[in-house]
CSV table of C-alpha atoms and ligand atoms in Angstrom, one decimal:
chain,number,residue,atom,x,y,z
A,141,MET,CA,-50.4,170.3,153.9
A,142,GLN,CA,-47.0,170.9,152.5
A,143,LEU,CA,-44.1,171.3,155.0
A,144,GLU,CA,-42.3,173.9,152.8
A,145,LEU,CA,-45.5,176.0,152.5
A,146,SER,CA,-46.2,175.9,156.2
A,147,THR,CA,-45.0,178.0,159.2
A,148,TRP,CA,-43.3,176.5,162.2
A,149,CYS,CA,-46.4,177.4,164.2
A,150,GLU,CA,-48.6,175.3,161.9
A,151,VAL,CA,-46.2,172.4,162.2
A,152,GLU,CA,-46.3,172.7,166.0
A,153,ASP,CA,-50.1,172.6,165.9
A,154,TYR,CA,-50.0,169.6,163.6
A,155,LEU,CA,-47.8,167.8,166.1
A,156,LYS,CA,-50.3,168.3,168.9
A,157,THR,CA,-52.6,165.7,167.2
A,158,ARG,CA,-50.5,163.8,164.7
A,159,LYS,CA,-47.0,162.4,164.5
A,160,ASP,CA,-47.0,161.1,160.9
A,161,ILE,CA,-45.5,162.6,157.8
A,162,ILE,CA,-45.0,161.5,154.2
A,163,ILE,CA,-41.7,162.0,152.4
A,164,PRO,CA,-41.6,161.6,148.6
A,165,ILE,CA,-38.3,160.2,147.4
A,166,GLY,CA,-37.2,160.0,143.8
A,167,SER,CA,-34.3,160.5,141.4
A,168,ILE,CA,-33.0,162.8,138.7
A,169,GLU,CA,-32.1,160.4,135.9
A,170,GLN,CA,-32.7,159.8,132.2
A,171,HIS,CA,-36.1,158.1,131.4
A,172,GLY,CA,-35.5,157.4,127.7
A,173,PRO,CA,-36.1,159.7,124.8
A,174,MET,CA,-39.7,160.6,125.9
A,175,GLY,CA,-39.4,160.6,129.6
A,176,LEU,CA,-38.8,163.6,131.9
A,177,ILE,CA,-35.5,163.4,133.9
A,178,GLY,CA,-37.5,164.2,137.0
A,179,THR,CA,-40.1,161.3,136.4
A,180,ASP,CA,-39.2,159.4,139.6
A,181,SER,CA,-39.5,162.5,141.8
A,182,ILE,CA,-42.6,163.9,140.0
A,183,CYS,CA,-44.6,160.6,140.5
A,184,PRO,CA,-44.3,160.3,144.3
A,185,GLU,CA,-44.7,164.0,144.8
A,186,VAL,CA,-48.0,164.2,142.9
A,187,ILE,CA,-49.3,161.1,144.7
A,188,ALA,CA,-48.3,162.5,148.1
A,189,LYS,CA,-50.1,165.8,147.3
A,190,GLY,CA,-53.2,163.8,146.4
A,191,ILE,CA,-53.2,161.9,149.7
A,192,SER,CA,-52.6,165.2,151.6
A,193,GLU,CA,-55.6,166.8,149.9
A,194,ARG,CA,-57.8,164.0,151.3
A,195,ASP,CA,-56.8,164.0,154.9
A,196,ASN,CA,-54.4,166.9,155.4
A,197,THR,CA,-51.4,164.7,156.0
A,198,LEU,CA,-48.2,166.7,156.2
A,199,VAL,CA,-45.9,166.1,153.2
A,200,ALA,CA,-42.1,166.9,153.4
A,201,PRO,CA,-40.2,168.3,150.5
A,202,ALA,CA,-39.3,165.5,148.1
A,203,ILE,CA,-35.8,164.1,148.3
A,204,LYS,CA,-35.3,164.5,144.6
A,205,PHE,CA,-31.7,163.1,144.2
A,206,GLY,CA,-31.4,159.4,144.4
A,207,MET,CA,-29.0,156.5,143.7
A,208,SER,CA,-28.7,156.6,139.9
A,209,GLN,CA,-25.1,155.8,139.1
A,210,HIS,CA,-26.1,153.4,136.3
A,211,HIS,CA,-27.7,156.3,134.4
A,212,MET,CA,-24.6,158.5,134.4
A,213,SER,CA,-23.8,157.8,130.7
A,214,PHE,CA,-26.9,160.0,129.8
A,215,PRO,CA,-26.7,163.8,130.0
A,216,GLY,CA,-28.6,165.4,132.8
A,217,SER,CA,-28.6,162.5,135.2
A,218,ILE,CA,-27.4,163.4,138.7
A,219,THR,CA,-26.6,160.7,141.3
A,220,LEU,CA,-25.8,160.3,144.9
A,221,ARG,CA,-23.4,157.5,146.0
A,222,PRO,CA,-25.2,154.9,148.2
A,223,THR,CA,-23.2,156.2,151.2
A,224,THR,CA,-24.2,159.8,150.5
A,225,MET,CA,-27.8,158.8,150.2
A,226,ILE,CA,-27.8,156.9,153.4
A,227,ALA,CA,-26.2,159.9,155.2
A,228,LEU,CA,-28.7,162.3,153.7
A,229,LEU,CA,-31.7,160.1,154.7
A,230,LYS,CA,-30.4,159.7,158.2
A,231,ASP,CA,-30.1,163.5,158.7
A,232,VAL,CA,-33.6,164.1,157.3
A,233,ILE,CA,-35.0,161.3,159.5
A,234,LEU,CA,-33.3,162.5,162.6
A,235,SER,CA,-34.4,166.1,162.0
A,236,LEU,CA,-38.0,165.0,161.8
A,237,THR,CA,-37.9,162.6,164.8
A,238,ASN,CA,-36.2,165.3,166.9
A,239,HIS,CA,-39.3,167.4,166.3
A,240,GLY,CA,-41.5,164.5,167.5
A,241,PHE,CA,-42.6,162.7,164.3
A,242,THR,CA,-42.8,159.0,164.9
A,243,HIS,CA,-44.3,157.6,161.7
A,244,LEU,CA,-42.3,158.4,158.6
A,245,PHE,CA,-43.9,157.1,155.3
A,246,PHE,CA,-41.6,157.2,152.3
A,247,ILE,CA,-43.3,157.1,148.9
A,248,ASN,CA,-40.6,156.1,146.4
A,249,GLY,CA,-40.4,156.5,142.7
A,250,HIS,CA,-37.1,154.7,141.9
A,251,GLY,CA,-36.1,151.1,142.4
A,252,GLY,CA,-32.4,152.1,142.7
A,253,ASN,CA,-33.2,153.9,146.0
A,254,VAL,CA,-34.6,150.8,147.8
A,255,ASP,CA,-31.3,149.3,149.1
A,256,SER,CA,-29.9,152.6,150.3
A,257,THR,CA,-33.2,153.7,152.0
A,258,LYS,CA,-33.6,150.4,153.8
A,259,ALA,CA,-29.9,150.7,154.9
A,260,ALA,CA,-30.7,154.1,156.3
A,261,PHE,CA,-33.6,152.7,158.3
A,262,SER,CA,-31.3,149.9,159.6
A,263,GLU,CA,-28.6,152.4,160.6
A,264,ILE,CA,-31.2,154.3,162.7
A,265,TYR,CA,-32.5,151.2,164.4
A,266,ALA,CA,-28.9,149.9,165.0
A,267,GLU,CA,-28.1,153.1,166.9
A,268,HIS,CA,-31.1,152.5,169.2
A,269,SER,CA,-30.1,148.9,169.7
A,270,PHE,CA,-26.5,149.7,170.6
A,271,SER,CA,-27.6,152.6,172.9
A,272,LYS,CA,-30.3,150.4,174.6
A,273,ASN,CA,-32.7,153.2,174.0
A,274,PRO,CA,-35.8,151.8,172.3
A,275,SER,CA,-36.9,153.5,169.2
A,276,SER,CA,-40.4,155.0,168.8
A,277,THR,CA,-39.9,155.5,165.1
A,278,HIS,CA,-41.8,153.6,162.5
A,279,PHE,CA,-40.7,153.6,158.9
A,280,HIS,CA,-42.4,152.4,155.8
A,281,LEU,CA,-41.1,152.5,152.2
A,282,TRP,CA,-43.8,152.2,149.5
A,283,ASN,CA,-42.9,152.0,145.9
A,284,TRP,CA,-45.8,153.7,144.2
A,285,TYR,CA,-45.9,151.3,141.3
A,286,THR,CA,-46.5,148.2,143.5
A,287,GLY,CA,-50.0,148.8,144.8
A,288,ASP,CA,-52.8,146.4,143.7
A,289,ARG,CA,-54.8,149.1,141.9
A,290,VAL,CA,-51.8,150.5,140.1
A,291,LYS,CA,-50.6,147.0,139.1
A,292,ALA,CA,-54.1,146.2,137.7
A,293,ILE,CA,-54.1,149.4,135.6
A,294,THR,CA,-50.6,148.7,134.3
A,295,GLU,CA,-51.6,145.2,133.4
A,296,LYS,CA,-54.8,146.4,131.7
A,297,TYR,CA,-53.0,148.9,129.4
A,298,PHE,CA,-49.4,147.8,129.0
A,299,LYS,CA,-48.9,144.1,129.9
A,300,ASP,CA,-45.4,143.1,128.7
A,301,THR,CA,-44.7,146.5,127.1
A,302,GLU,CA,-44.4,148.0,130.6
A,303,GLY,CA,-40.8,147.0,130.9
A,304,SER,CA,-38.8,148.2,133.9
A,305,HIS,CA,-37.4,151.6,133.1
A,306,ALA,CA,-39.0,154.6,131.2
A,307,THR,CA,-42.2,152.6,131.6
A,308,PRO,CA,-45.4,153.8,130.0
A,309,SER,CA,-47.0,153.9,133.5
A,310,GLU,CA,-44.4,156.2,135.1
A,311,LEU,CA,-44.4,158.4,132.0
A,312,SER,CA,-48.2,158.6,132.1
A,313,LEU,CA,-48.2,159.6,135.7
A,314,SER,CA,-45.5,162.3,135.1
A,315,PHE,CA,-47.4,163.6,132.1
A,316,TYR,CA,-50.6,163.8,134.2
A,317,ALA,CA,-48.7,165.9,136.7
A,318,HIS,CA,-47.2,168.1,133.9
A,319,PRO,CA,-49.5,167.9,130.8
A,320,ASP,CA,-47.7,170.8,129.2
A,321,LYS,CA,-44.5,168.7,129.2
A,322,VAL,CA,-45.7,165.7,127.2
A,323,LYS,CA,-42.9,164.6,124.9
A,324,LYS,CA,-42.8,162.7,121.6
A,325,ALA,CA,-39.7,160.9,120.3
A,326,ASP,CA,-38.5,158.4,117.7
A,327,LEU,CA,-38.5,155.0,119.6
A,328,SER,CA,-37.6,152.9,116.6
A,329,GLN,CA,-34.4,151.6,118.3
A,330,ASP,CA,-34.7,148.0,119.5
A,331,VAL,CA,-35.3,147.8,123.2
A,332,SER,CA,-33.5,145.2,125.3
A,333,LYS,CA,-35.5,142.8,127.5
A,334,LYS,CA,-32.4,142.3,129.7
A,335,ASP,CA,-32.8,143.6,133.3
A,336,ASN,CA,-29.2,143.4,134.6
A,337,PHE,CA,-26.5,146.0,134.6
A,338,ARG,CA,-23.4,147.0,136.5
A,339,ASP,CA,-22.1,150.5,136.0
A,340,CYS,CA,-23.2,153.3,133.6
A,341,PHE,CA,-21.1,152.0,130.7
A,342,ASP,CA,-22.6,148.6,130.9
A,343,PHE,CA,-26.1,150.1,131.2
A,344,ARG,CA,-25.7,152.2,128.1
A,345,ASN,CA,-24.3,149.2,126.1
A,346,ASN,CA,-27.3,147.1,127.1
A,347,PHE,CA,-29.9,149.9,126.9
A,348,PRO,CA,-28.7,152.4,124.2
A,349,ASP,CA,-31.7,154.8,124.3
A,350,GLY,CA,-32.2,154.4,128.1
A,351,ARG,CA,-35.3,152.3,128.1
A,352,MET,CA,-35.4,148.9,129.7
A,353,GLY,CA,-38.0,146.7,127.8
A,354,ALA,CA,-40.6,149.6,127.9
A,355,ASP,CA,-42.8,151.0,125.1
A,356,SER,CA,-42.9,154.6,126.4
A,357,SER,CA,-45.0,155.6,123.4
A,358,LEU,CA,-48.1,154.1,125.1
A,359,ALA,CA,-48.0,156.7,127.8
A,360,SER,CA,-50.9,159.2,128.1
A,361,VAL,CA,-52.2,161.9,130.4
A,362,GLU,CA,-55.5,160.0,130.7
A,363,ILE,CA,-53.9,156.7,131.9
A,364,GLY,CA,-51.8,158.9,134.2
A,365,LYS,CA,-54.9,160.2,135.8
A,366,GLU,CA,-56.1,156.6,136.4
A,367,LEU,CA,-52.8,155.7,137.9
A,368,PHE,CA,-52.8,158.7,140.1
A,369,GLU,CA,-56.2,157.9,141.5
A,370,GLY,CA,-55.3,154.2,141.9
A,371,ALA,CA,-52.1,155.0,143.7
A,372,VAL,CA,-53.8,157.5,146.1
A,373,GLU,CA,-56.4,154.8,146.9
A,374,ASP,CA,-53.8,152.0,147.3
A,375,ILE,CA,-51.6,154.1,149.7
A,376,SER,CA,-54.5,155.7,151.7
A,377,GLU,CA,-55.9,152.3,152.5
A,378,PHE,CA,-52.6,151.0,153.8
A,379,TYR,CA,-51.7,154.3,155.5
A,380,LYS,CA,-54.6,154.0,158.0
A,381,SER,CA,-53.0,150.9,159.5
A,382,PHE,CA,-49.5,152.4,159.3
A,383,VAL,CA,-50.2,155.4,161.5
A,384,ILE,CA,-51.6,153.3,164.3
A,385,SER,CA,-48.8,150.7,164.2
H,614,LIG,NI1,-38.4,155.8,136.9
């Protein structure tokens, strides 16, 4: 069940029996010469839809912009400042909790979002603590690429060619979601194994074609399908305990 394709009456009915909702969260940033700029948003969105098709969980529209300042030396990347992202997340969360949602499950596609998202959760809880008004809200942030099944698939196919950005696993999943947008590119440029960076200038110096230790050429729609099924299974298993927490 997609929030943006529902009526308010359908959401009101949903809230009579359930208080949980999934919010995909991603980024709009370069993913190397082969990767789609929307990769980090496309991956959590397709997984969220897969979960919803199983048990009719309500899925909010994806928060597609994320904290991607370090990718700003590559055309097409769009970033929020951390403070903007925290403010955006707080407003989305407060909108949903005002309607009665108590269990908000964020499926994240971008490591750069983690700090700002957890800061937004802490801001909400701090307001409850200062106001002496206990919170009934439960948050969980799940990075889709960290589940056991997903990690096993990644290890099986990619091992140390997975890297940490423009990875063959995230490209595979995005290509599974959009098989008509599979890209090819010259990846002959050496790819750095470093994993540290500061601003976008430093990032481009360290990672000239945008990849971080990743052999994107190994990505395929078929592996993407396996990753999709593994991620839906990983999250569905955990989600059962989350909604009764
Ligand atoms: Ni990514």
